[in-house]
Short mmCIF file of N, CA and C in Angstrom, two decimals:
data_model
loop_
_atom_site.label_atom_id
_atom_site.label_comp_id
_atom_site.label_asym_id
_atom_site.label_seq_id
_atom_site.Cartn_x
_atom_site.Cartn_y
_atom_site.Cartn_z
N UNK A 1 135.98 -47.81 -23.40
CA UNK A 1 135.55 -46.76 -22.16
C UNK A 1 133.70 -46.12 -23.33
N UNK A 2 133.39 -46.91 -24.32
CA UNK A 2 131.90 -46.10 -25.26
C UNK A 2 131.25 -46.38 -23.94
N UNK A 3 131.01 -47.68 -22.97
CA UNK A 3 129.95 -48.13 -22.67
C UNK A 3 129.23 -47.29 -21.34
N UNK A 4 130.89 -46.74 -21.22
CA UNK A 4 130.77 -45.04 -20.05
C UNK A 4 130.04 -44.21 -20.69
N UNK A 5 131.15 -43.68 -21.67
CA UNK A 5 130.09 -42.18 -22.30
C UNK A 5 128.88 -42.31 -22.20
N UNK A 6 128.37 -43.25 -23.00
CA UNK A 6 126.96 -43.89 -23.26
C UNK A 6 126.09 -43.65 -21.93
N UNK A 7 126.71 -44.49 -20.50
CA UNK A 7 125.66 -44.49 -19.64
C UNK A 7 125.94 -43.51 -18.99
N UNK A 8 126.80 -42.40 -19.41
CA UNK A 8 127.36 -41.15 -18.45
C UNK A 8 125.81 -40.24 -18.86
N UNK A 9 125.96 -40.54 -20.55
CA UNK A 9 125.05 -39.53 -21.37
C UNK A 9 123.62 -39.77 -21.23
N UNK A 10 123.26 -40.60 -21.05
CA UNK A 10 121.99 -41.15 -20.25
C UNK A 10 121.49 -40.94 -18.84
N UNK A 11 122.38 -40.74 -17.99
CA UNK A 11 122.30 -40.24 -17.01
C UNK A 11 122.27 -39.14 -16.89
N UNK A 12 122.63 -38.24 -17.86
CA UNK A 12 122.63 -36.77 -17.96
C UNK A 12 121.22 -36.46 -18.62
N UNK A 13 121.24 -36.91 -19.24
CA UNK A 13 119.48 -36.90 -20.16
C UNK A 13 118.27 -37.25 -19.35
N UNK A 14 118.81 -38.46 -18.49
CA UNK A 14 117.20 -38.04 -17.66
C UNK A 14 117.22 -37.38 -16.55
N UNK A 15 117.98 -36.58 -16.33
CA UNK A 15 118.11 -35.22 -15.51
C UNK A 15 117.83 -34.17 -16.11
N UNK A 16 117.59 -34.22 -17.09
CA UNK A 16 117.54 -32.40 -18.23
C UNK A 16 116.57 -33.34 -18.28
N UNK A 17 115.24 -34.09 -18.51
CA UNK A 17 114.26 -33.97 -18.02
C UNK A 17 113.64 -34.39 -17.11
N UNK A 18 114.39 -33.97 -16.40
CA UNK A 18 113.45 -34.07 -14.39
C UNK A 18 112.53 -35.31 -14.26
N UNK A 19 113.07 -36.18 -15.16
CA UNK A 19 112.19 -37.16 -14.73
C UNK A 19 112.93 -38.46 -13.36
N UNK A 20 112.23 -39.18 -12.27
CA UNK A 20 113.03 -39.82 -11.47
C UNK A 20 112.00 -40.74 -11.28
N UNK A 21 111.35 -41.36 -12.29
CA UNK A 21 110.26 -42.12 -11.20
C UNK A 21 110.97 -43.44 -12.48
N UNK A 22 111.38 -44.83 -11.86
CA UNK A 22 111.63 -45.58 -12.61
C UNK A 22 112.97 -45.19 -13.44
N UNK A 23 113.70 -44.25 -12.79
CA UNK A 23 115.06 -44.15 -12.82
C UNK A 23 115.92 -45.17 -12.75
N UNK A 24 115.43 -46.08 -12.26
CA UNK A 24 116.74 -47.35 -12.02
C UNK A 24 116.56 -48.47 -12.70
N UNK A 25 114.89 -48.38 -13.89
CA UNK A 25 114.50 -49.38 -14.38
C UNK A 25 115.20 -48.51 -15.74
N UNK A 26 115.36 -47.68 -16.00
CA UNK A 26 115.89 -46.91 -17.57
C UNK A 26 117.90 -46.67 -17.60
N UNK A 27 117.99 -46.72 -16.12
CA UNK A 27 119.53 -47.18 -16.39
C UNK A 27 119.66 -48.40 -16.54
N UNK A 28 119.25 -49.79 -16.05
CA UNK A 28 119.21 -50.59 -16.17
C UNK A 28 118.71 -51.34 -17.61
N UNK A 29 118.20 -51.04 -18.26
CA UNK A 29 117.71 -51.12 -20.03
C UNK A 29 118.95 -50.24 -20.23
N UNK A 30 119.39 -48.99 -20.25
CA UNK A 30 120.47 -48.49 -20.81
C UNK A 30 121.60 -49.72 -20.78
N UNK A 31 122.11 -50.01 -19.66
CA UNK A 31 122.87 -51.28 -19.23
C UNK A 31 123.44 -52.06 -20.54
N UNK A 32 121.95 -52.91 -20.37
CA UNK A 32 121.48 -54.24 -21.62
C UNK A 32 121.36 -53.37 -23.08
N UNK A 33 121.15 -52.25 -23.00
CA UNK A 33 120.99 -52.02 -24.58
C UNK A 33 122.78 -51.41 -24.70
N UNK A 34 123.28 -50.93 -24.14
CA UNK A 34 124.46 -50.31 -24.50
C UNK A 34 125.26 -51.61 -24.70
N UNK A 35 125.30 -52.73 -23.90
CA UNK A 35 126.06 -54.31 -24.69
C UNK A 35 125.55 -54.46 -25.52
N UNK A 36 123.87 -54.50 -26.00
CA UNK A 36 123.92 -55.52 -27.09
C UNK A 36 124.23 -55.01 -28.44
N UNK A 37 124.19 -52.99 -28.38
CA UNK A 37 124.82 -52.53 -29.51
C UNK A 37 125.84 -52.25 -29.63
N UNK A 38 126.48 -52.16 -28.82
CA UNK A 38 127.72 -52.57 -28.99
C UNK A 38 128.76 -53.76 -28.66
N UNK A 39 128.29 -55.02 -29.34
CA UNK A 39 129.15 -55.83 -29.05
C UNK A 39 130.62 -55.94 -28.35
N UNK A 40 131.35 -54.98 -29.30
CA UNK A 40 132.67 -54.98 -29.39
C UNK A 40 133.21 -54.88 -27.69
N UNK A 41 132.57 -54.36 -26.98
CA UNK A 41 132.21 -53.94 -25.55
C UNK A 41 132.84 -55.42 -24.73
N UNK A 42 132.04 -56.32 -25.46
CA UNK A 42 131.58 -57.56 -24.36
C UNK A 42 131.32 -57.43 -23.06
N UNK A 43 130.67 -56.57 -22.62
CA UNK A 43 130.12 -56.74 -21.54
C UNK A 43 129.47 -57.59 -20.64
N UNK A 44 130.06 -58.21 -20.02
CA UNK A 44 129.43 -59.22 -18.85
C UNK A 44 128.20 -58.91 -18.11
N UNK A 45 127.46 -59.95 -17.34
CA UNK A 45 125.91 -59.58 -17.30
C UNK A 45 127.02 -58.99 -15.22
N UNK A 46 127.67 -59.47 -14.93
CA UNK A 46 128.62 -58.97 -13.59
C UNK A 46 128.36 -57.80 -13.82
N UNK A 47 129.17 -57.11 -15.21
CA UNK A 47 129.96 -55.58 -15.61
C UNK A 47 128.71 -55.25 -15.50
N UNK A 48 127.84 -55.79 -16.18
CA UNK A 48 126.29 -54.90 -16.31
C UNK A 48 125.74 -54.14 -14.48
N UNK A 49 126.51 -55.21 -14.18
CA UNK A 49 125.08 -55.08 -12.72
C UNK A 49 125.89 -53.91 -12.07
N UNK A 50 127.21 -54.20 -11.25
CA UNK A 50 128.40 -53.55 -10.79
C UNK A 50 128.17 -51.78 -11.80
N UNK A 51 127.97 -52.04 -12.75
CA UNK A 51 127.57 -50.28 -13.65
C UNK A 51 125.85 -49.54 -12.87
N UNK A 52 125.31 -50.31 -12.84
CA UNK A 52 123.85 -50.26 -12.70
C UNK A 52 124.13 -49.70 -10.87
N UNK A 53 124.80 -50.57 -10.49
CA UNK A 53 124.48 -50.47 -8.76
C UNK A 53 125.72 -48.59 -8.99
N UNK A 54 126.45 -48.36 -9.59
CA UNK A 54 127.35 -46.81 -9.63
C UNK A 54 126.51 -46.37 -9.83
N UNK A 55 125.67 -46.54 -10.81
CA UNK A 55 124.57 -45.69 -11.34
C UNK A 55 123.48 -45.36 -10.56
N UNK A 56 122.70 -46.41 -10.04
CA UNK A 56 121.84 -46.31 -8.69
C UNK A 56 122.22 -45.18 -7.69
N UNK A 57 123.90 -45.69 -7.40
CA UNK A 57 123.57 -44.60 -5.93
C UNK A 57 123.82 -43.39 -6.92
N UNK A 58 124.81 -42.52 -7.99
CA UNK A 58 124.67 -41.62 -8.59
C UNK A 58 123.47 -41.11 -7.98
N UNK A 59 122.47 -41.87 -9.28
CA UNK A 59 121.23 -41.64 -9.36
C UNK A 59 120.16 -40.86 -7.62
N UNK A 60 121.09 -41.92 -6.68
CA UNK A 60 120.26 -41.56 -5.55
C UNK A 60 120.78 -40.12 -4.74
N UNK A 61 122.79 -40.51 -5.22
CA UNK A 61 123.16 -38.84 -4.70
C UNK A 61 122.37 -37.45 -5.51
N UNK A 62 122.26 -37.88 -6.21
CA UNK A 62 122.23 -36.34 -7.57
C UNK A 62 120.68 -36.16 -6.57
N UNK A 63 119.69 -36.90 -6.62
CA UNK A 63 118.01 -36.69 -6.07
C UNK A 63 118.18 -36.10 -4.94
N UNK A 64 119.05 -36.37 -4.10
CA UNK A 64 119.19 -35.97 -2.91
C UNK A 64 119.75 -34.35 -2.92
N UNK A 65 120.85 -33.99 -3.63
CA UNK A 65 121.51 -32.73 -3.62
C UNK A 65 120.69 -31.92 -4.55
N UNK A 66 120.11 -32.11 -5.74
CA UNK A 66 119.78 -31.48 -6.59
C UNK A 66 118.58 -30.29 -6.57
N UNK A 67 119.36 -29.52 -6.45
CA UNK A 67 118.68 -28.09 -6.26
C UNK A 67 117.32 -27.68 -7.50
N UNK A 68 117.85 -28.20 -8.46
CA UNK A 68 117.05 -27.71 -9.41
C UNK A 68 115.47 -28.52 -9.36
N UNK A 69 115.29 -29.89 -8.50
CA UNK A 69 114.35 -29.90 -8.54
C UNK A 69 113.08 -29.28 -7.85
N UNK A 70 111.96 -29.31 -8.12
CA UNK A 70 110.95 -28.65 -8.04
C UNK A 70 110.19 -28.16 -6.40
N UNK A 71 110.24 -30.12 -5.91
CA UNK A 71 109.81 -29.98 -4.59
C UNK A 71 111.16 -29.24 -3.53
N UNK A 72 111.97 -29.03 -4.25
CA UNK A 72 113.38 -28.49 -3.02
C UNK A 72 112.73 -27.09 -3.02
N UNK A 73 111.99 -26.06 -3.40
CA UNK A 73 112.22 -24.51 -3.93
C UNK A 73 111.05 -24.33 -2.56
N UNK A 74 110.77 -24.70 -1.53
CA UNK A 74 109.87 -24.15 -0.67
C UNK A 74 110.40 -23.56 -0.26
N UNK A 75 109.62 -22.44 1.08
CA UNK A 75 110.23 -21.10 1.36
C UNK A 75 109.67 -20.95 3.01
N UNK A 76 110.44 -19.64 3.70
CA UNK A 76 109.60 -19.79 5.05
C UNK A 76 108.75 -18.23 4.87
N UNK A 77 109.30 -17.56 3.69
CA UNK A 77 108.60 -16.34 3.06
C UNK A 77 108.05 -16.58 1.43
N UNK A 78 107.28 -15.38 1.18
CA UNK A 78 107.07 -15.15 -0.23
C UNK A 78 108.55 -15.22 -1.39
N UNK A 79 109.48 -14.16 -0.46
CA UNK A 79 110.81 -14.04 -1.27
C UNK A 79 111.17 -15.06 -1.03
N UNK A 80 111.75 -15.50 0.24
CA UNK A 80 112.50 -17.04 0.01
C UNK A 80 112.03 -18.22 -1.00
N UNK A 81 110.55 -18.00 -1.16
CA UNK A 81 110.25 -19.40 -1.99
C UNK A 81 109.98 -18.98 -3.74
N UNK A 82 110.16 -17.63 -4.23
CA UNK A 82 110.26 -16.96 -5.22
C UNK A 82 111.53 -16.86 -5.62
N UNK A 83 112.33 -16.52 -4.85
CA UNK A 83 114.06 -17.04 -4.74
C UNK A 83 114.13 -18.05 -4.65
N UNK A 84 113.94 -19.32 -4.30
CA UNK A 84 114.39 -20.56 -4.70
C UNK A 84 113.19 -21.09 -5.81
N UNK A 85 112.70 -20.89 -5.91
CA UNK A 85 112.04 -20.98 -7.43
C UNK A 85 112.54 -20.62 -8.79
N UNK A 86 113.42 -19.57 -8.62
CA UNK A 86 114.14 -18.75 -9.60
C UNK A 86 115.75 -19.54 -9.63
N UNK A 87 115.75 -19.99 -8.37
CA UNK A 87 117.56 -20.32 -8.21
C UNK A 87 117.14 -21.98 -8.51
N UNK A 88 115.83 -22.19 -8.41
CA UNK A 88 115.86 -23.66 -9.35
C UNK A 88 115.75 -23.74 -10.66
N UNK A 89 115.63 -22.56 -11.17
CA UNK A 89 115.28 -22.97 -12.81
C UNK A 89 113.88 -23.09 -13.13
N UNK A 90 112.82 -22.89 -12.26
CA UNK A 90 111.30 -22.95 -12.77
C UNK A 90 111.09 -21.96 -13.74
N UNK A 91 111.86 -20.74 -13.53
CA UNK A 91 111.75 -19.46 -14.49
C UNK A 91 113.12 -18.54 -14.18
N UNK A 92 113.02 -17.52 -15.01
CA UNK A 92 114.34 -16.66 -15.49
C UNK A 92 113.52 -15.76 -15.78
N UNK A 93 112.62 -15.15 -15.80
CA UNK A 93 112.39 -13.63 -16.26
C UNK A 93 111.95 -12.89 -15.45
N UNK A 94 112.25 -11.14 -15.37
CA UNK A 94 112.06 -10.68 -14.12
C UNK A 94 110.83 -9.97 -13.89
N UNK A 95 109.92 -10.44 -14.92
CA UNK A 95 108.64 -10.31 -15.08
C UNK A 95 107.93 -10.95 -14.11
N UNK A 96 108.24 -12.19 -14.44
CA UNK A 96 107.79 -13.28 -13.14
C UNK A 96 108.26 -13.33 -11.63
N UNK A 97 108.91 -12.90 -11.88
CA UNK A 97 109.60 -12.57 -10.37
C UNK A 97 108.76 -11.34 -9.78
N UNK A 98 108.79 -10.49 -10.84
CA UNK A 98 108.07 -9.10 -9.97
C UNK A 98 106.77 -9.47 -10.03
N UNK A 99 105.83 -10.50 -10.32
CA UNK A 99 104.87 -10.36 -10.41
C UNK A 99 104.36 -10.83 -8.89
N UNK A 100 105.50 -12.79 -9.11
CA UNK A 100 105.07 -13.19 -7.75
C UNK A 100 105.63 -12.49 -6.40
N UNK A 101 106.29 -11.93 -6.87
CA UNK A 101 106.75 -10.72 -4.92
C UNK A 101 105.86 -10.14 -4.65
N UNK A 102 105.01 -9.40 -5.65
CA UNK A 102 104.40 -8.28 -5.69
C UNK A 102 102.82 -9.10 -5.23
N UNK A 103 102.63 -10.75 -5.24
CA UNK A 103 101.45 -11.49 -4.61
C UNK A 103 101.61 -12.31 -4.09
N UNK A 104 101.39 -12.17 -2.69
CA UNK A 104 102.00 -12.73 -1.44
C UNK A 104 101.26 -14.07 -1.11
N UNK A 105 101.81 -15.40 -1.40
CA UNK A 105 100.68 -16.71 -1.60
C UNK A 105 100.63 -16.28 0.06
N UNK A 106 100.80 -16.25 0.52
CA UNK A 106 100.05 -15.93 1.84
C UNK A 106 98.70 -15.99 1.95
N UNK A 107 98.26 -15.10 0.95
CA UNK A 107 96.87 -14.05 1.03
C UNK A 107 95.95 -14.94 0.45
N UNK A 108 96.55 -16.53 0.04
CA UNK A 108 95.84 -17.21 -0.73
C UNK A 108 95.38 -18.76 -0.35
N UNK A 109 96.70 -19.05 0.31
CA UNK A 109 97.05 -20.23 0.78
C UNK A 109 96.89 -20.39 2.05
N UNK A 110 96.16 -21.00 2.90
CA UNK A 110 95.56 -20.59 4.36
C UNK A 110 96.91 -21.68 5.18
N UNK A 111 97.11 -22.79 4.77
CA UNK A 111 98.28 -23.52 5.22
C UNK A 111 99.58 -23.71 4.93
N UNK A 112 100.27 -23.71 5.25
CA UNK A 112 101.78 -23.71 4.37
C UNK A 112 101.70 -23.34 3.27
N UNK A 113 101.77 -22.05 3.32
CA UNK A 113 101.22 -21.36 1.93
C UNK A 113 102.76 -21.46 1.32
N UNK A 114 104.55 -21.33 1.99
CA UNK A 114 105.06 -21.63 1.34
C UNK A 114 105.97 -22.52 0.49
N UNK A 115 105.20 -24.19 0.73
CA UNK A 115 105.43 -24.64 0.80
C UNK A 115 105.58 -25.06 -0.58
N UNK A 116 106.43 -25.98 -1.48
CA UNK A 116 106.33 -25.97 -2.90
C UNK A 116 105.62 -27.42 -3.00
N UNK A 117 104.00 -27.14 -2.81
CA UNK A 117 103.21 -28.26 -2.85
C UNK A 117 101.81 -27.66 -2.83
N UNK A 118 100.91 -28.32 -4.12
CA UNK A 118 99.54 -28.05 -3.70
C UNK A 118 98.80 -27.91 -1.86
N UNK A 119 98.05 -26.66 -1.97
CA UNK A 119 97.60 -26.74 -0.71
C UNK A 119 96.28 -26.73 -0.96
N UNK A 120 95.59 -27.63 -0.16
CA UNK A 120 93.86 -27.36 -0.34
C UNK A 120 93.35 -25.66 0.47
N UNK A 121 92.03 -25.38 -0.35
CA UNK A 121 91.41 -24.00 -0.09
C UNK A 121 89.98 -24.78 0.38
N UNK A 122 89.58 -25.44 0.29
CA UNK A 122 88.06 -25.75 1.15
C UNK A 122 87.27 -25.82 0.01
N UNK A 123 86.34 -26.43 -0.04
CA UNK A 123 84.89 -27.08 -0.88
C UNK A 123 86.11 -27.92 -2.35
N UNK A 124 86.58 -28.70 -1.66
CA UNK A 124 87.89 -29.42 -2.33
C UNK A 124 88.12 -29.07 -3.45
N UNK A 125 88.70 -28.10 -3.57
CA UNK A 125 89.56 -27.12 -4.22
C UNK A 125 90.68 -27.11 -3.32
N UNK A 126 91.92 -26.98 -4.68
CA UNK A 126 93.38 -27.04 -3.98
C UNK A 126 93.89 -25.48 -5.08
N UNK A 127 95.05 -25.13 -4.38
CA UNK A 127 95.55 -23.72 -4.74
C UNK A 127 96.94 -24.91 -5.38
N UNK A 128 97.09 -24.84 -6.69
CA UNK A 128 98.54 -25.48 -7.74
C UNK A 128 99.69 -25.16 -6.77
N UNK A 129 101.14 -26.09 -7.13
CA UNK A 129 102.03 -26.41 -6.10
C UNK A 129 102.84 -25.14 -6.92
N UNK A 130 103.26 -23.99 -6.04
CA UNK A 130 104.00 -22.74 -6.26
C UNK A 130 105.07 -22.88 -7.70
N UNK A 131 105.80 -24.39 -8.04
CA UNK A 131 106.81 -24.03 -9.29
C UNK A 131 105.81 -24.40 -10.63
N UNK A 132 104.57 -24.80 -10.29
CA UNK A 132 103.44 -24.81 -11.68
C UNK A 132 103.30 -23.88 -11.51
N UNK A 133 102.54 -22.52 -10.96
CA UNK A 133 102.56 -21.29 -11.41
C UNK A 133 103.63 -20.72 -12.11
N UNK A 134 104.51 -20.28 -11.60
CA UNK A 134 106.00 -20.03 -12.10
C UNK A 134 106.11 -20.36 -12.96
N UNK A 135 106.13 -22.02 -13.43
CA UNK A 135 106.45 -22.50 -15.02
C UNK A 135 105.47 -22.22 -15.58
N UNK A 136 104.30 -21.86 -15.07
CA UNK A 136 103.29 -21.41 -16.50
C UNK A 136 103.31 -19.94 -16.78
N UNK A 137 103.69 -19.16 -15.52
CA UNK A 137 103.69 -17.63 -16.06
C UNK A 137 104.84 -17.77 -16.93
N UNK A 138 106.01 -18.46 -16.66
CA UNK A 138 107.09 -18.41 -17.51
C UNK A 138 107.12 -18.85 -18.68
N UNK A 139 106.02 -19.62 -19.19
CA UNK A 139 105.86 -20.42 -20.28
C UNK A 139 104.73 -19.00 -21.20
N UNK A 140 103.83 -18.25 -20.40
CA UNK A 140 102.87 -17.14 -21.01
C UNK A 140 103.99 -16.14 -21.04
N UNK A 141 104.94 -15.96 -20.47
CA UNK A 141 105.43 -14.21 -20.66
C UNK A 141 105.25 -13.51 -21.44
N UNK A 142 105.70 -14.17 -22.92
CA UNK A 142 105.49 -13.43 -24.36
C UNK A 142 104.45 -13.65 -24.68
N UNK A 143 103.21 -13.40 -23.81
CA UNK A 143 101.56 -13.39 -24.08
C UNK A 143 101.19 -12.37 -23.13
N UNK A 144 101.47 -12.54 -21.76
CA UNK A 144 101.03 -11.88 -20.70
C UNK A 144 102.16 -10.03 -21.21
N UNK A 145 101.57 -9.47 -22.06
CA UNK A 145 102.49 -8.60 -22.54
C UNK A 145 101.69 -7.25 -21.82
N UNK A 146 101.91 -5.89 -21.77
CA UNK A 146 101.41 -4.92 -21.59
C UNK A 146 99.98 -4.54 -22.09
N UNK A 147 99.01 -4.45 -21.91
CA UNK A 147 97.36 -4.36 -22.22
C UNK A 147 96.82 -5.81 -22.91
N UNK A 148 97.73 -6.58 -23.12
CA UNK A 148 97.30 -7.73 -23.14
C UNK A 148 95.78 -8.31 -22.09
N UNK A 149 95.06 -9.41 -23.08
CA UNK A 149 93.76 -9.36 -22.11
C UNK A 149 94.66 -11.50 -21.96
N UNK A 150 93.88 -11.85 -20.66
CA UNK A 150 93.87 -12.94 -20.48
C UNK A 150 92.73 -13.62 -19.70
N UNK A 151 92.75 -15.12 -19.55
CA UNK A 151 91.49 -15.36 -19.10
C UNK A 151 92.28 -17.00 -18.68
N UNK A 152 92.07 -16.28 -17.30
CA UNK A 152 92.14 -17.75 -16.49
C UNK A 152 90.58 -18.54 -15.91
N UNK A 153 90.55 -19.67 -16.85
CA UNK A 153 89.51 -20.70 -16.30
C UNK A 153 89.72 -21.12 -15.30
N UNK A 154 88.93 -21.16 -14.33
CA UNK A 154 88.85 -22.15 -13.29
C UNK A 154 89.97 -21.93 -12.08
N UNK A 155 89.91 -20.40 -11.97
CA UNK A 155 90.75 -19.66 -11.22
C UNK A 155 91.18 -20.22 -9.53
N UNK A 156 90.54 -20.74 -9.16
CA UNK A 156 90.35 -21.29 -7.71
C UNK A 156 90.79 -20.41 -6.75
N UNK A 157 91.91 -20.19 -6.37
CA UNK A 157 92.00 -19.44 -5.45
C UNK A 157 92.69 -17.78 -6.11
N UNK A 158 92.69 -17.57 -7.49
CA UNK A 158 92.98 -16.30 -7.96
C UNK A 158 94.41 -15.88 -7.95
N UNK A 159 95.37 -16.63 -7.03
CA UNK A 159 96.66 -16.41 -7.04
C UNK A 159 97.42 -16.12 -8.91
N UNK A 160 96.90 -17.07 -9.29
CA UNK A 160 97.44 -16.78 -11.12
C UNK A 160 96.92 -15.25 -11.36
N UNK A 161 95.56 -15.87 -11.62
CA UNK A 161 94.73 -14.79 -12.23
C UNK A 161 95.64 -13.14 -11.50
N UNK A 162 95.91 -13.34 -10.28
CA UNK A 162 96.00 -11.77 -9.39
C UNK A 162 97.61 -11.69 -10.44
N UNK A 163 98.54 -12.31 -10.75
CA UNK A 163 100.08 -12.81 -11.13
C UNK A 163 99.94 -12.28 -12.44
N UNK A 164 99.03 -12.89 -13.32
CA UNK A 164 98.74 -12.82 -14.75
C UNK A 164 98.34 -11.20 -14.99
N UNK A 165 97.20 -10.86 -13.65
CA UNK A 165 96.63 -9.80 -14.18
C UNK A 165 98.45 -8.40 -13.75
N UNK A 166 98.83 -8.60 -13.02
CA UNK A 166 100.08 -7.40 -12.74
C UNK A 166 101.69 -7.52 -14.30
N UNK A 167 101.25 -8.86 -14.74
CA UNK A 167 101.86 -8.89 -15.72
C UNK A 167 101.55 -8.56 -16.97
N UNK A 168 100.36 -8.27 -16.93
CA UNK A 168 99.82 -7.31 -18.47
C UNK A 168 99.68 -6.12 -17.92
N UNK A 169 100.03 -5.67 -16.82
CA UNK A 169 99.64 -4.24 -16.13
C UNK A 169 100.81 -3.44 -16.37
N UNK A 170 101.73 -4.23 -16.35
CA UNK A 170 103.61 -3.42 -16.41
C UNK A 170 103.70 -2.67 -17.72
#
């Protein structure tokens, strides 16, 4: 069963990287590579295609059910949005949570502010998706300490700037 272990580890690796674009091609390439690299398994084309179909089904199910996917983090309120982003593994810091809870996205995005997708704010500008803001704040959390200075170039709506200001003022 070494080919099954190889395919299962490749499947987990794909979702660890959160890449769903061209997953099916990667899975098929994995089947072919595994049979080439491990000739003792003697995988026939039919076995490879059967394994590919099984993995394709698993991929589809995982994409539909995986709550860690960023586009599944939308909410009906700011609190629900922040909770879903944290639950989805986009951020884990209490400081990021507090800053995002204190800054209601509804004040910065006119339509569907709690949807986890970019929103138009006029003048050909957009406010980034909430998961992008959360990821940026999580990445910068060790630099956005009390008393630090931060510059947000191209601040757009100002949402991220306010969150950053809150993080440096705690």
